[in-house]
PDB file of C-alpha atoms in Angstrom:
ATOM      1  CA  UNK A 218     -12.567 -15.377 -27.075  1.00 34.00           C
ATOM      2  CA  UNK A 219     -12.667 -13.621 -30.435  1.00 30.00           C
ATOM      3  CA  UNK A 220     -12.924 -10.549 -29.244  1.00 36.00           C
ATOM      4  CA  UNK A 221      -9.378 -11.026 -27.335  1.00 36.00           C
ATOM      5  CA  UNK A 222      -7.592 -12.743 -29.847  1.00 30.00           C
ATOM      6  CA  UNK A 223      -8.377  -9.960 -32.302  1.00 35.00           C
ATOM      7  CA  UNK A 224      -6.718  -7.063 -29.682  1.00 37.00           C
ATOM      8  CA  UNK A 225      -3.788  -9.446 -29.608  1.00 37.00           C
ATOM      9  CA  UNK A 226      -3.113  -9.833 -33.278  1.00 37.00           C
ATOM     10  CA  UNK A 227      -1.722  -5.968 -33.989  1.00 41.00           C
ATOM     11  CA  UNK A 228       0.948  -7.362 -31.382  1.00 40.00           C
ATOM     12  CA  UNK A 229       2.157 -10.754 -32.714  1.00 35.00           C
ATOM     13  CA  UNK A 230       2.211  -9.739 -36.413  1.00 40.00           C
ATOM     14  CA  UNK A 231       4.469  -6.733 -35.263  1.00 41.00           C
ATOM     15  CA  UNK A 232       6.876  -9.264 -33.696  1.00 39.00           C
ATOM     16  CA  UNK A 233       6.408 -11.204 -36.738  1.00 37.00           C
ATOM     17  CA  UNK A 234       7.545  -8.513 -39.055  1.00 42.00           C
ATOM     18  CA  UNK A 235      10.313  -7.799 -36.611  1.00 42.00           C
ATOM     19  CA  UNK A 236      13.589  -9.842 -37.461  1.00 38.00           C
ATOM     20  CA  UNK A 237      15.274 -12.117 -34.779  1.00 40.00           C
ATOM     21  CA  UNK A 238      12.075 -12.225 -32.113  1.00 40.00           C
ATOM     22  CA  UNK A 239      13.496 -12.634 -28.754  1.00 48.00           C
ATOM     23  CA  UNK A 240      12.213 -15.513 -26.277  1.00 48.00           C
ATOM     24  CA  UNK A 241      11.205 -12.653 -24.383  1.00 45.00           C
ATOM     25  CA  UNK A 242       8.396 -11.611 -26.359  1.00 47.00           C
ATOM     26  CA  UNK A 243       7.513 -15.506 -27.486  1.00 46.00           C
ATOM     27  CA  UNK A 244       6.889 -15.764 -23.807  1.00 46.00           C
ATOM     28  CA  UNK A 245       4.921 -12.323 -23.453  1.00 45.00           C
ATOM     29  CA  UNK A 246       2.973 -13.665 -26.519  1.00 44.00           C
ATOM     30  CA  UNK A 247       2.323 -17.151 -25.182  1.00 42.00           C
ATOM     31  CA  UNK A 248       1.190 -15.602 -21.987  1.00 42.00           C
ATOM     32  CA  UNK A 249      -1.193 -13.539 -23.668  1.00 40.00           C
ATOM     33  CA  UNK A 250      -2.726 -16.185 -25.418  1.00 37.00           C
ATOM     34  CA  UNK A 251      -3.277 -18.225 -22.480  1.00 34.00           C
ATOM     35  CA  UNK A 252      -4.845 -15.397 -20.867  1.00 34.00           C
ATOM     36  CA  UNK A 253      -7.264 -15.336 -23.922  1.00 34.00           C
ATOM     37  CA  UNK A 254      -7.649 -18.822 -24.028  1.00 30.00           C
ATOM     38  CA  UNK A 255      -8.239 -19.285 -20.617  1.00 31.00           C
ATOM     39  CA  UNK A 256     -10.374 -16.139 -20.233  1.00 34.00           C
ATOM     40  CA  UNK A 257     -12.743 -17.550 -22.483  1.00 32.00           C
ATOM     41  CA  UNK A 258     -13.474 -20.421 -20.730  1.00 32.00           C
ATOM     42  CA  UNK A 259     -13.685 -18.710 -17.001  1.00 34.00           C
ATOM     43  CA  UNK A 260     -13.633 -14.691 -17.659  1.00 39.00           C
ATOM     44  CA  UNK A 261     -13.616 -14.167 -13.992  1.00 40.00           C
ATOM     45  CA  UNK A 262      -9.891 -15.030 -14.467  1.00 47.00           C
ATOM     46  CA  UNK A 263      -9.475 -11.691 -16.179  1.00 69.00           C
ATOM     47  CA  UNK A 264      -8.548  -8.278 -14.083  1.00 85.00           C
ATOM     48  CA  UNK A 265     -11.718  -6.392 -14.156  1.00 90.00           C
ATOM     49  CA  UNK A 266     -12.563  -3.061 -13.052  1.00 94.00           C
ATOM     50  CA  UNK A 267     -13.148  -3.457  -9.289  1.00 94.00           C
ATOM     51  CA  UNK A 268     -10.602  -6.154  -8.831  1.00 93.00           C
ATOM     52  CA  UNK A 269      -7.729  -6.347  -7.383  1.00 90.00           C
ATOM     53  CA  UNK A 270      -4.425  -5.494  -9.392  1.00 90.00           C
ATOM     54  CA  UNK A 271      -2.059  -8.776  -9.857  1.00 89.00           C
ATOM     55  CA  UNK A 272       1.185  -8.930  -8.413  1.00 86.00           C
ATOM     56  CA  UNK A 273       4.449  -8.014 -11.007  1.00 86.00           C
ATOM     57  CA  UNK A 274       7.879  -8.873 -10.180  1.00 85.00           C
ATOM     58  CA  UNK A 275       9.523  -6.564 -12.916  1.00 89.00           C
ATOM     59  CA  UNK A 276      13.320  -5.095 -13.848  1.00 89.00           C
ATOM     60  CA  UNK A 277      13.512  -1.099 -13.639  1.00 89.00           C
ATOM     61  CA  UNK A 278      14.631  -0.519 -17.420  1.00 87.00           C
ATOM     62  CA  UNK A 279      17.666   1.834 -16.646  1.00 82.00           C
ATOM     63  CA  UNK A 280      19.434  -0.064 -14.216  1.00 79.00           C
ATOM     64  CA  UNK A 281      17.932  -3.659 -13.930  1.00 75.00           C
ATOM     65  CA  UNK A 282      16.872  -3.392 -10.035  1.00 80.00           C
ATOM     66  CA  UNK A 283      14.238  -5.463  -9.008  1.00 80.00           C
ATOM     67  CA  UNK A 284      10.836  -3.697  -8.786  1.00 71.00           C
ATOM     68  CA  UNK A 285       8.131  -5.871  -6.609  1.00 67.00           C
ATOM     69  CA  UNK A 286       4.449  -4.714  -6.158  1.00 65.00           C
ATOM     70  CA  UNK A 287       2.422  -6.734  -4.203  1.00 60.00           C
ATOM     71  CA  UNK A 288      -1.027  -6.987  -4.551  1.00 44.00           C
ATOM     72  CA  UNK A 289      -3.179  -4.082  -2.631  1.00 36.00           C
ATOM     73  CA  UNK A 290       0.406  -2.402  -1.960  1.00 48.00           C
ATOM     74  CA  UNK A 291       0.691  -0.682  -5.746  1.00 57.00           C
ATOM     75  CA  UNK A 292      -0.416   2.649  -4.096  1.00 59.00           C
ATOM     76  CA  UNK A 293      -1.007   4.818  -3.110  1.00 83.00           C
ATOM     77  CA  UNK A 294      -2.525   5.969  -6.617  1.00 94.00           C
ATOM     78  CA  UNK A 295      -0.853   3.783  -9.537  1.00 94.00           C
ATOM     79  CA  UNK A 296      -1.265   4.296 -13.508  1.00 96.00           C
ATOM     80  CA  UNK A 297       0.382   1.380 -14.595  1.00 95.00           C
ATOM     81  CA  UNK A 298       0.998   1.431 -18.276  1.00 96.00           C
ATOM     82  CA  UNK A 299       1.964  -1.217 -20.960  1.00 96.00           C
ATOM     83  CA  UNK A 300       3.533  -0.017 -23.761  1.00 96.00           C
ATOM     84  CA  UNK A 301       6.397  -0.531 -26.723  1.00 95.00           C
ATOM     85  CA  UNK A 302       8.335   1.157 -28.926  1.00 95.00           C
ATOM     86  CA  UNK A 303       6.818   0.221 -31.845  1.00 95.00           C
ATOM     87  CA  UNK A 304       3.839   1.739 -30.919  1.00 94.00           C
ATOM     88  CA  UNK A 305       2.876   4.866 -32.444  1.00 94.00           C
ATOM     89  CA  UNK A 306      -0.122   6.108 -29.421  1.00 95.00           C
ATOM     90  CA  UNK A 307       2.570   5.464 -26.754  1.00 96.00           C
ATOM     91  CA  UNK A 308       4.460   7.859 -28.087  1.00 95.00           C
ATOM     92  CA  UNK A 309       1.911  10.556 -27.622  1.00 95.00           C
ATOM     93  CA  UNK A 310       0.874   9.196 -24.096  1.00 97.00           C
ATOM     94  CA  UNK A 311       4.226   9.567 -22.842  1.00 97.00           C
ATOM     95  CA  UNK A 312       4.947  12.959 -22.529  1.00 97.00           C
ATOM     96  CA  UNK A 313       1.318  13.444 -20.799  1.00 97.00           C
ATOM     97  CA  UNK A 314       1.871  10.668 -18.503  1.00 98.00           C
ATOM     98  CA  UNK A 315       5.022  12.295 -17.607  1.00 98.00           C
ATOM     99  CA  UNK A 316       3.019  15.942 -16.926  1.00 98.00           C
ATOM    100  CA  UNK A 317       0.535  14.339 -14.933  1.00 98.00           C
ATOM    101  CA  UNK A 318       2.392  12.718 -12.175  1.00 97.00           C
ATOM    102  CA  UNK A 319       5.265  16.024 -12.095  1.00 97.00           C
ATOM    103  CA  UNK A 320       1.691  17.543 -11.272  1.00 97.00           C
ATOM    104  CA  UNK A 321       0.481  15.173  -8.375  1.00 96.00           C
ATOM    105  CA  UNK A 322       3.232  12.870  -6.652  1.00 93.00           C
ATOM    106  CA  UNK A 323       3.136  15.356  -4.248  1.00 93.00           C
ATOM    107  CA  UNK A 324      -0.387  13.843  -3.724  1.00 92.00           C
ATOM    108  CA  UNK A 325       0.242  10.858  -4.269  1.00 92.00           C
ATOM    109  CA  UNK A 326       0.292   9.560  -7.572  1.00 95.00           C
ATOM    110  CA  UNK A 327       2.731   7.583  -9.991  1.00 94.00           C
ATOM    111  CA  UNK A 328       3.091   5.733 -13.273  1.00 95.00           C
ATOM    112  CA  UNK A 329       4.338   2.607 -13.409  1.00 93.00           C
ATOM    113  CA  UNK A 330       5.330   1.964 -17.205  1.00 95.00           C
ATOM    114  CA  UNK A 331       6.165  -1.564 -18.264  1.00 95.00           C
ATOM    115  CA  UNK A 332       7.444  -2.475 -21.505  1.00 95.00           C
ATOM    116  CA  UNK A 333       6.770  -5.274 -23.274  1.00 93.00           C
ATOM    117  CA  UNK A 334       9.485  -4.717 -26.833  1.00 92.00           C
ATOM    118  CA  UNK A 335      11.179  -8.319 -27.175  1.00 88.00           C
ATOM    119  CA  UNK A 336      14.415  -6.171 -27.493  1.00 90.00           C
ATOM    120  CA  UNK A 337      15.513  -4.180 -24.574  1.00 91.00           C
ATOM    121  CA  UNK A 338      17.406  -2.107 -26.695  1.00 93.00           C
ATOM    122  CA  UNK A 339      14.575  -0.855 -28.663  1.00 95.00           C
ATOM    123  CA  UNK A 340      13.072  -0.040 -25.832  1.00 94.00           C
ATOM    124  CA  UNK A 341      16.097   2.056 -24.317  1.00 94.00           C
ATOM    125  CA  UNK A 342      16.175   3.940 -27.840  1.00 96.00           C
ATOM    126  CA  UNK A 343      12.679   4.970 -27.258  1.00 96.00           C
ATOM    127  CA  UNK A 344      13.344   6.547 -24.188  1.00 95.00           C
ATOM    128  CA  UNK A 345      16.100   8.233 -25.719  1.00 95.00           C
ATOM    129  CA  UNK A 346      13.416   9.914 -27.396  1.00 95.00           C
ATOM    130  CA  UNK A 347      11.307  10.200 -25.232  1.00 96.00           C
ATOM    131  CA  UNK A 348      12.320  10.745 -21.851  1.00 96.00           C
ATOM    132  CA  UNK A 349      10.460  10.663 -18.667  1.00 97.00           C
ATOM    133  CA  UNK A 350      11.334  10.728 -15.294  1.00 96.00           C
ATOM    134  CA  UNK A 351       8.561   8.096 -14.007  1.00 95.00           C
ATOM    135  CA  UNK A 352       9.389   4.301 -13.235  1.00 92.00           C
ATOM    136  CA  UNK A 353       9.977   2.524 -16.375  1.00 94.00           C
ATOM    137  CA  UNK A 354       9.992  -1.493 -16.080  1.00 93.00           C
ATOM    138  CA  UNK A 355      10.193  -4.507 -17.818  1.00 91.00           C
ATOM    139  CA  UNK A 356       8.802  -7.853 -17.199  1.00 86.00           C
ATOM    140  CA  UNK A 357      11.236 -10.702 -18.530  1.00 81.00           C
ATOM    141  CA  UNK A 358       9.193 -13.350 -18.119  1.00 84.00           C
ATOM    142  CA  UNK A 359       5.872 -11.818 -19.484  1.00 86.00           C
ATOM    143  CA  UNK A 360       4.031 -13.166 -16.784  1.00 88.00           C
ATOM    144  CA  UNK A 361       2.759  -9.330 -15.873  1.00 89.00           C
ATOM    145  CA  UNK A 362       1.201  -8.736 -19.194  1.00 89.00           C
ATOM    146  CA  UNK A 363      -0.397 -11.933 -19.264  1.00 89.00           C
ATOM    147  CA  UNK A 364      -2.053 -11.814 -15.783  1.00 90.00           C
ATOM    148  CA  UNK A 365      -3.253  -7.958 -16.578  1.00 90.00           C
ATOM    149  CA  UNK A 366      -4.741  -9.628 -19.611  1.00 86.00           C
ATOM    150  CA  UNK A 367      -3.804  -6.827 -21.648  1.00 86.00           C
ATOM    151  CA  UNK A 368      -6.889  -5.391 -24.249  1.00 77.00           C
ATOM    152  CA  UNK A 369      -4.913  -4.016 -26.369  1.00 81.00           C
ATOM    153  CA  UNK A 370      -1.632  -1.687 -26.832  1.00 86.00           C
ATOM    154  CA  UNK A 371      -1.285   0.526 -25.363  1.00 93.00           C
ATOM    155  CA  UNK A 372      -3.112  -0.349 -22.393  1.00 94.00           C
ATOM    156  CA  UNK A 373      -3.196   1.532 -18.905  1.00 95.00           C
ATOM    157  CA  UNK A 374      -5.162   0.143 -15.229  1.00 95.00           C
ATOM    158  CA  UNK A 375      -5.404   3.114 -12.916  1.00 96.00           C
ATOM    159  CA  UNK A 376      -5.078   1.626  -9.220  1.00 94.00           C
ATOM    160  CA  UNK A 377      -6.737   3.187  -5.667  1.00 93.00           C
ATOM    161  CA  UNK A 378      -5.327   3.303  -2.860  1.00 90.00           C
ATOM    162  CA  UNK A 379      -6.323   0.066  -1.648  1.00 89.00           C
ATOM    163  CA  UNK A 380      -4.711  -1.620  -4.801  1.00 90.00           C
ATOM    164  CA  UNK A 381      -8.381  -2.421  -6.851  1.00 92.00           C
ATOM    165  CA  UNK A 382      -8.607  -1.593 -10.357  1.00 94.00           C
ATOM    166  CA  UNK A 383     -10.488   1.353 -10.945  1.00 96.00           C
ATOM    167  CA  UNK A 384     -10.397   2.340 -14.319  1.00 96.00           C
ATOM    168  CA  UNK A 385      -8.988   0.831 -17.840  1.00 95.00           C
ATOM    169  CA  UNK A 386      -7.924   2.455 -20.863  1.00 94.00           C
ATOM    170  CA  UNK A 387      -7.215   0.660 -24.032  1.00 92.00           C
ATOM    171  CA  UNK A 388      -4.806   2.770 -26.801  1.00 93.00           C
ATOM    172  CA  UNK A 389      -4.577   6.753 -26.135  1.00 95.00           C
ATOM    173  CA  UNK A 390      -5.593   9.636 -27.955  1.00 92.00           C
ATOM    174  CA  UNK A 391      -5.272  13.010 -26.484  1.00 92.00           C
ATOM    175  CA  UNK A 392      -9.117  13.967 -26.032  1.00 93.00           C
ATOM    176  CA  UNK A 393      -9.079  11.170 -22.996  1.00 95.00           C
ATOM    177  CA  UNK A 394      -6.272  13.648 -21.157  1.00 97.00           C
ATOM    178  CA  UNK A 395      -8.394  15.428 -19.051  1.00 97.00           C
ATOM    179  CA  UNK A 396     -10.795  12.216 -18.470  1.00 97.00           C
ATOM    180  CA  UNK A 397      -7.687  10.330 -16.861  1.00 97.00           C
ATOM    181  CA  UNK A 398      -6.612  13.412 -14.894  1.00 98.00           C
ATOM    182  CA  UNK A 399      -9.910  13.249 -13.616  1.00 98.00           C
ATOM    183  CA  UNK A 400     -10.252  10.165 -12.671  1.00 98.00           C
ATOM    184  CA  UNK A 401      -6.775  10.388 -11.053  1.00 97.00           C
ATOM    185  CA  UNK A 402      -7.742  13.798  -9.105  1.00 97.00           C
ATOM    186  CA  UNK A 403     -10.876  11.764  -8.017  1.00 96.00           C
ATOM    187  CA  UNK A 404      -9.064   8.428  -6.359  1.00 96.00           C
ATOM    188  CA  UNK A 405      -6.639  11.083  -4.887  1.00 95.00           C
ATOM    189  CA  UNK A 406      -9.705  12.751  -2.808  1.00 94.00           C
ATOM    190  CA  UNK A 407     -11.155   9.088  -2.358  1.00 90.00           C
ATOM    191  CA  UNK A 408      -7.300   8.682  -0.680  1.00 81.00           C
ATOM    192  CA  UNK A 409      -7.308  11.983   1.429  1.00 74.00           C
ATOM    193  CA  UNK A 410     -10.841  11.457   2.612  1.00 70.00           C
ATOM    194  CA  UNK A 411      -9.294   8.317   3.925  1.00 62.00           C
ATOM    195  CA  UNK A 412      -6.505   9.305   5.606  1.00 56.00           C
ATOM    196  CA  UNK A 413      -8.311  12.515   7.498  1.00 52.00           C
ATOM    197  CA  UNK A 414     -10.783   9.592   8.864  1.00 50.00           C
ATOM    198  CA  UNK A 415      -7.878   7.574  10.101  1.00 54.00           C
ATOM    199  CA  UNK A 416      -7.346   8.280  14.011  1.00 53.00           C
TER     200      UNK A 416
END
């Protein structure tokens, strides 16, 4: 349990330095907690490479629609990605993100980026930014942070096809570009092999 509550301090003493924290983030922080806590005692509960990815019932940030992925149905290849303004590395991993799926939704591929700021605002002032045209979410309830038991911040799950877990990145720096566009260009094949097999 150490280990987790020490990737979620960064995040609660930014809130705490932040004036006027919103409920918002209280929950997002209590629900992070709780994953620690109860992590610790059964880690099974956490989403682990080869898992399935949990279920988010989220608000698209520009207009407040209601985005809905079911389990198994994130597809056909996902990157989701937490992130928040006040953090520096999701700055940088932006504008890549943003690259990599103009270069392969035509195959296939998104990114699903979910913010977790405790001010929407803040968050709509980073896009202003830094603007990309991929689905931006938020989760009001922080219950989607929580259940991704999040390592750290920025942190990004790449999903198959068949909505499992694949790979997980914790923060970003830009030697790991080509290893996530790799492992992207690999669960695209895994998804095209698929398909031709398919009568």
């Amino acid at each position: 349990m150490s280990r987790c509550i020490q990737s979620l301090k960064p995040t609660i003493a930014s809130s705490k330095r932040r004036r006027g924290v919103g409920s918002t983030a209280r929950r997002v922080a209590r629900g992070l907690a709780l994953a620690c806590l109860v992590g610790s005692a059964s880690p099974s509960l956490a989403v682990q490479v080869g898992e399935p990815a949990p279920a988010c019932s989220l608000e698209l940030l520009r207009d407040g629609s209601r985005f809905h992925s079911e389990k198994m149905a994130w597809g056909p290849v996902t990157l989701v990605d937490f992130w928040a303004s006040w953090c520096a590395p999701c700055a940088h991993a932006f504008p890549f993100l943003d690259t990599l799926e103009h270069s392969l939704e035509e195959h296939g591929f998104q990114v699903v980026a979910i913010n977790v700021d405790e001010n929407r605002p803040d968050a709509i002032d980073f896009l202003s930014r830094h603007p990309v045209d991929f689905t931006v979410a938020v989760d009001p309830t922080g219950e989607c942070p929580a259940a991704f038991d999040l390592p750290g911040m920025p942190s990004s799950f790449l999903i198959d096809h068949n909505g499992v877990v694949r790979f997980i990145h914790r923060g970003f720096r830009p030697a790991v570009q080509q290893q996530i566009r790799a492992e992207v260009e690999a669960l695209l094949a895994e998804t095209q092999k698929t398909d031709s097999h398919q009568p």
